[in-house]
Short mmCIF file of N, CA and C in Angstrom, two decimals:
data_model
loop_
_atom_site.label_atom_id
_atom_site.label_comp_id
_atom_site.label_asym_id
_atom_site.label_seq_id
_atom_site.Cartn_x
_atom_site.Cartn_y
_atom_site.Cartn_z
N MET A 19 -7.67 -43.10 52.33
CA MET A 19 -7.59 -43.17 50.91
C MET A 19 -6.68 -42.03 50.42
N ALA A 20 -5.77 -42.34 49.51
CA ALA A 20 -4.81 -41.37 48.99
C ALA A 20 -5.46 -40.51 47.93
N MET A 21 -5.19 -39.22 48.00
CA MET A 21 -5.71 -38.28 47.02
C MET A 21 -4.78 -38.27 45.81
N PRO A 22 -5.33 -38.19 44.61
CA PRO A 22 -4.46 -38.13 43.42
C PRO A 22 -3.68 -36.81 43.41
N LYS A 23 -2.47 -36.89 42.89
CA LYS A 23 -1.62 -35.70 42.81
C LYS A 23 -2.19 -34.72 41.79
N LYS A 24 -2.10 -33.47 42.14
CA LYS A 24 -2.51 -32.44 41.18
C LYS A 24 -1.35 -32.18 40.24
N THR A 25 -1.65 -32.12 38.97
CA THR A 25 -0.60 -31.84 37.99
C THR A 25 -0.85 -30.47 37.38
N LYS A 26 0.24 -29.80 37.07
CA LYS A 26 0.13 -28.50 36.44
C LYS A 26 -0.26 -28.68 34.98
N ASN A 27 -1.01 -27.74 34.49
CA ASN A 27 -1.39 -27.74 33.08
C ASN A 27 -0.17 -27.25 32.29
N THR A 28 0.41 -28.13 31.52
CA THR A 28 1.63 -27.78 30.77
C THR A 28 1.31 -27.59 29.29
N LYS A 29 0.19 -26.94 29.04
CA LYS A 29 -0.22 -26.70 27.66
C LYS A 29 0.78 -25.75 27.00
N LYS A 30 1.23 -26.11 25.82
CA LYS A 30 2.16 -25.27 25.09
C LYS A 30 1.38 -24.21 24.33
N THR A 31 1.94 -23.00 24.31
CA THR A 31 1.28 -21.93 23.59
C THR A 31 1.91 -21.75 22.22
N SER A 32 1.11 -21.30 21.30
CA SER A 32 1.59 -21.11 19.94
C SER A 32 2.52 -19.90 19.89
N PRO A 33 3.41 -19.84 18.89
CA PRO A 33 4.30 -18.68 18.75
C PRO A 33 3.53 -17.37 18.58
N ALA A 34 2.40 -17.42 17.88
CA ALA A 34 1.61 -16.20 17.67
C ALA A 34 1.06 -15.69 19.00
N LEU A 35 0.61 -16.61 19.85
CA LEU A 35 0.08 -16.22 21.15
C LEU A 35 1.20 -15.69 22.04
N GLN A 36 2.36 -16.30 21.96
CA GLN A 36 3.50 -15.81 22.74
C GLN A 36 3.89 -14.40 22.31
N GLU A 37 3.85 -14.14 20.99
CA GLU A 37 4.21 -12.82 20.50
C GLU A 37 3.22 -11.79 21.01
N ARG A 38 1.92 -12.14 20.99
CA ARG A 38 0.91 -11.21 21.45
C ARG A 38 1.09 -10.89 22.93
N SER A 39 1.40 -11.92 23.73
CA SER A 39 1.54 -11.69 25.16
C SER A 39 2.82 -10.93 25.49
N SER A 40 3.83 -11.02 24.65
CA SER A 40 5.08 -10.31 24.91
C SER A 40 5.14 -8.98 24.17
N ARG A 41 4.12 -8.66 23.43
CA ARG A 41 4.07 -7.43 22.67
C ARG A 41 4.03 -6.23 23.61
N LYS A 42 4.82 -5.24 23.33
CA LYS A 42 4.90 -4.06 24.18
C LYS A 42 3.70 -3.15 23.93
N THR A 43 3.19 -2.58 25.00
CA THR A 43 2.02 -1.72 24.93
C THR A 43 2.42 -0.27 25.15
N ILE A 44 1.46 0.61 24.95
CA ILE A 44 1.68 2.03 25.16
C ILE A 44 2.02 2.29 26.63
N ILE A 45 1.51 1.46 27.51
CA ILE A 45 1.79 1.59 28.94
C ILE A 45 3.25 1.25 29.23
N ASP A 46 3.79 0.24 28.54
CA ASP A 46 5.20 -0.11 28.70
C ASP A 46 6.10 1.05 28.25
N VAL A 47 5.73 1.69 27.15
CA VAL A 47 6.49 2.83 26.64
C VAL A 47 6.41 3.98 27.65
N ALA A 48 5.24 4.19 28.24
CA ALA A 48 5.06 5.26 29.23
C ALA A 48 5.94 5.02 30.45
N LYS A 49 6.01 3.77 30.92
CA LYS A 49 6.87 3.45 32.08
C LYS A 49 8.33 3.71 31.75
N CYS A 50 8.75 3.32 30.55
CA CYS A 50 10.13 3.54 30.12
C CYS A 50 10.47 5.03 30.06
N ALA A 51 9.54 5.83 29.53
CA ALA A 51 9.78 7.27 29.37
C ALA A 51 9.50 8.05 30.65
N GLY A 52 8.84 7.41 31.61
CA GLY A 52 8.51 8.08 32.86
C GLY A 52 7.41 9.12 32.71
N VAL A 53 6.44 8.81 31.84
CA VAL A 53 5.33 9.73 31.59
C VAL A 53 4.02 8.96 31.63
N HIS A 54 2.92 9.68 31.55
CA HIS A 54 1.59 9.06 31.49
C HIS A 54 1.36 8.48 30.10
N TRP A 55 0.52 7.46 30.01
CA TRP A 55 0.28 6.82 28.71
C TRP A 55 -0.33 7.79 27.71
N SER A 56 -1.10 8.77 28.19
CA SER A 56 -1.70 9.74 27.26
C SER A 56 -0.63 10.61 26.60
N THR A 57 0.46 10.87 27.33
CA THR A 57 1.57 11.62 26.75
C THR A 57 2.23 10.82 25.63
N VAL A 58 2.36 9.52 25.84
CA VAL A 58 2.91 8.64 24.79
C VAL A 58 2.00 8.66 23.58
N SER A 59 0.70 8.58 23.82
CA SER A 59 -0.27 8.61 22.72
C SER A 59 -0.12 9.89 21.91
N ARG A 60 0.00 11.01 22.61
CA ARG A 60 0.17 12.29 21.91
C ARG A 60 1.50 12.35 21.16
N GLY A 61 2.53 11.81 21.76
CA GLY A 61 3.85 11.85 21.14
C GLY A 61 3.96 11.01 19.89
N LEU A 62 3.18 9.94 19.82
CA LEU A 62 3.24 9.04 18.67
C LEU A 62 2.20 9.37 17.61
N ASN A 63 1.27 10.26 17.92
CA ASN A 63 0.21 10.64 16.98
C ASN A 63 0.58 11.97 16.33
N PRO A 64 0.87 11.98 15.02
CA PRO A 64 1.28 13.22 14.33
C PRO A 64 0.27 14.37 14.47
N GLU A 65 -1.01 14.04 14.61
CA GLU A 65 -2.04 15.07 14.72
C GLU A 65 -2.07 15.73 16.10
N LYS A 66 -1.48 15.08 17.11
CA LYS A 66 -1.53 15.59 18.48
C LYS A 66 -0.17 16.02 19.02
N ARG A 67 0.87 15.88 18.23
CA ARG A 67 2.22 16.19 18.71
C ARG A 67 2.39 17.63 19.17
N HIS A 68 1.65 18.54 18.60
CA HIS A 68 1.80 19.94 18.96
C HIS A 68 1.44 20.21 20.43
N LEU A 69 0.80 19.24 21.09
CA LEU A 69 0.38 19.41 22.47
C LEU A 69 1.50 19.16 23.49
N ILE A 70 2.61 18.56 23.05
CA ILE A 70 3.72 18.29 23.98
C ILE A 70 5.02 18.84 23.41
N SER A 71 6.03 18.92 24.26
CA SER A 71 7.30 19.54 23.85
C SER A 71 8.09 18.62 22.91
N PRO A 72 8.94 19.20 22.08
CA PRO A 72 9.79 18.41 21.18
C PRO A 72 10.71 17.45 21.94
N GLU A 73 11.17 17.87 23.13
CA GLU A 73 12.03 17.00 23.95
C GLU A 73 11.27 15.76 24.40
N MET A 74 9.99 15.96 24.77
CA MET A 74 9.17 14.84 25.22
C MET A 74 8.89 13.89 24.05
N ILE A 75 8.68 14.44 22.87
CA ILE A 75 8.44 13.61 21.69
C ILE A 75 9.67 12.74 21.43
N GLU A 76 10.85 13.33 21.52
CA GLU A 76 12.09 12.56 21.32
C GLU A 76 12.22 11.44 22.35
N ARG A 77 11.91 11.74 23.62
CA ARG A 77 12.02 10.73 24.68
C ARG A 77 11.04 9.58 24.44
N VAL A 78 9.81 9.93 24.08
CA VAL A 78 8.79 8.90 23.82
C VAL A 78 9.19 8.04 22.62
N GLU A 79 9.63 8.68 21.54
CA GLU A 79 10.04 7.93 20.34
C GLU A 79 11.22 7.03 20.63
N ALA A 80 12.18 7.50 21.43
CA ALA A 80 13.35 6.68 21.76
C ALA A 80 12.94 5.44 22.55
N CYS A 81 12.04 5.60 23.51
CA CYS A 81 11.57 4.45 24.29
C CYS A 81 10.76 3.49 23.42
N ALA A 82 9.92 4.03 22.54
CA ALA A 82 9.13 3.18 21.66
C ALA A 82 10.04 2.36 20.75
N LYS A 83 11.07 2.98 20.24
CA LYS A 83 12.02 2.27 19.37
C LYS A 83 12.80 1.23 20.16
N LYS A 84 13.25 1.60 21.35
CA LYS A 84 14.03 0.68 22.19
C LYS A 84 13.23 -0.57 22.55
N LEU A 85 11.94 -0.39 22.84
CA LEU A 85 11.09 -1.51 23.24
C LEU A 85 10.53 -2.28 22.05
N GLY A 86 10.62 -1.71 20.86
CA GLY A 86 10.04 -2.35 19.68
C GLY A 86 8.52 -2.21 19.64
N TYR A 87 8.03 -1.09 20.14
CA TYR A 87 6.59 -0.85 20.19
C TYR A 87 6.02 -0.69 18.79
N ARG A 88 4.89 -1.36 18.57
CA ARG A 88 4.11 -1.20 17.34
C ARG A 88 2.67 -0.94 17.75
N ALA A 89 2.03 0.02 17.11
CA ALA A 89 0.63 0.34 17.44
C ALA A 89 -0.26 -0.86 17.15
N ASN A 90 -1.22 -1.09 18.02
CA ASN A 90 -2.16 -2.19 17.87
C ASN A 90 -3.39 -1.67 17.13
N ALA A 91 -3.55 -2.09 15.88
CA ALA A 91 -4.64 -1.59 15.04
C ALA A 91 -6.01 -1.95 15.60
N MET A 92 -6.14 -3.13 16.18
CA MET A 92 -7.44 -3.52 16.74
C MET A 92 -7.80 -2.68 17.95
N ALA A 93 -6.83 -2.40 18.81
CA ALA A 93 -7.09 -1.56 19.98
C ALA A 93 -7.47 -0.15 19.54
N SER A 94 -6.78 0.35 18.52
CA SER A 94 -7.08 1.67 18.00
C SER A 94 -8.49 1.72 17.41
N ALA A 95 -8.88 0.67 16.70
CA ALA A 95 -10.21 0.61 16.10
C ALA A 95 -11.29 0.59 17.17
N LEU A 96 -11.04 -0.11 18.27
CA LEU A 96 -12.02 -0.12 19.35
C LEU A 96 -12.16 1.27 19.97
N ARG A 97 -11.04 1.94 20.15
CA ARG A 97 -11.06 3.25 20.79
C ARG A 97 -11.67 4.33 19.90
N THR A 98 -11.31 4.33 18.63
CA THR A 98 -11.77 5.38 17.72
C THR A 98 -13.06 5.03 16.99
N GLN A 99 -13.47 3.78 17.08
CA GLN A 99 -14.64 3.25 16.37
C GLN A 99 -14.49 3.42 14.86
N ARG A 100 -13.25 3.28 14.38
CA ARG A 100 -12.93 3.29 12.94
C ARG A 100 -11.99 2.13 12.67
N SER A 101 -12.40 1.21 11.84
CA SER A 101 -11.58 0.03 11.58
C SER A 101 -10.57 0.24 10.45
N ARG A 102 -10.78 1.26 9.62
CA ARG A 102 -9.92 1.53 8.47
C ARG A 102 -9.85 0.34 7.50
N THR A 103 -10.99 -0.35 7.38
CA THR A 103 -11.08 -1.45 6.42
C THR A 103 -12.14 -1.11 5.38
N VAL A 104 -12.04 -1.76 4.24
CA VAL A 104 -12.98 -1.54 3.15
C VAL A 104 -13.65 -2.86 2.83
N GLY A 105 -14.96 -2.84 2.70
CA GLY A 105 -15.70 -4.04 2.33
C GLY A 105 -16.03 -4.01 0.85
N VAL A 106 -15.95 -5.17 0.20
CA VAL A 106 -16.25 -5.28 -1.22
C VAL A 106 -17.24 -6.41 -1.41
N ILE A 107 -18.29 -6.16 -2.17
CA ILE A 107 -19.29 -7.19 -2.46
C ILE A 107 -19.10 -7.62 -3.91
N VAL A 108 -18.87 -8.93 -4.11
CA VAL A 108 -18.68 -9.48 -5.44
C VAL A 108 -19.78 -10.50 -5.67
N SER A 109 -20.56 -10.31 -6.73
CA SER A 109 -21.69 -11.20 -6.97
C SER A 109 -21.26 -12.55 -7.54
N ASN A 110 -20.13 -12.62 -8.26
CA ASN A 110 -19.68 -13.86 -8.86
C ASN A 110 -18.22 -14.09 -8.46
N LEU A 111 -18.00 -14.97 -7.52
CA LEU A 111 -16.64 -15.21 -7.06
C LEU A 111 -15.79 -15.93 -8.10
N GLY A 112 -16.41 -16.62 -9.05
CA GLY A 112 -15.67 -17.33 -10.08
C GLY A 112 -14.91 -16.39 -10.99
N ASP A 113 -15.54 -15.30 -11.38
CA ASP A 113 -14.89 -14.33 -12.26
C ASP A 113 -15.46 -12.95 -11.94
N PRO A 114 -14.82 -12.20 -11.04
CA PRO A 114 -15.38 -10.91 -10.63
C PRO A 114 -15.36 -9.84 -11.73
N VAL A 115 -14.61 -10.05 -12.82
CA VAL A 115 -14.55 -9.06 -13.89
C VAL A 115 -15.64 -9.27 -14.92
N HIS A 116 -15.88 -10.54 -15.29
CA HIS A 116 -16.87 -10.86 -16.32
C HIS A 116 -17.99 -11.71 -15.71
N PRO A 117 -19.17 -11.10 -15.49
CA PRO A 117 -20.27 -11.88 -14.91
C PRO A 117 -20.76 -12.95 -15.90
N PRO A 118 -21.40 -13.99 -15.40
CA PRO A 118 -21.90 -15.05 -16.32
C PRO A 118 -22.97 -14.53 -17.24
N HIS A 119 -23.02 -15.09 -18.43
CA HIS A 119 -24.06 -14.70 -19.41
C HIS A 119 -25.34 -15.40 -19.08
N SER A 120 -26.46 -14.71 -19.37
CA SER A 120 -27.75 -15.34 -19.13
C SER A 120 -28.06 -16.32 -20.27
N ALA A 121 -29.06 -17.17 -20.08
CA ALA A 121 -29.40 -18.22 -21.05
C ALA A 121 -29.87 -17.64 -22.37
N GLY A 122 -30.41 -16.43 -22.39
CA GLY A 122 -30.92 -15.83 -23.62
C GLY A 122 -29.88 -15.17 -24.48
N ASP A 123 -28.61 -15.15 -24.10
CA ASP A 123 -27.56 -14.46 -24.88
C ASP A 123 -27.09 -15.24 -26.06
#
């Protein structure tokens, strides 16, 4: 009995998913600059820049710019446990400025 041929899964990916998978990471920048990823983190963080040399900061920034690196806000939120978001509770979605009048008004 002949076995059916196996076919490859040719599922197309969405453009958003392709962008995420091709997005450059801090590790990619580190490989480009020839340094550890923690050095890249320090070089791109204004609060930690004083820990590395100005030459290293320039090298890290040049590689980040060349690769088109953008910080990942979700990854940062997981690491720092700060989402930098604000929650707002609105009791009346129809008109958040003027609440409905009660029946006795």
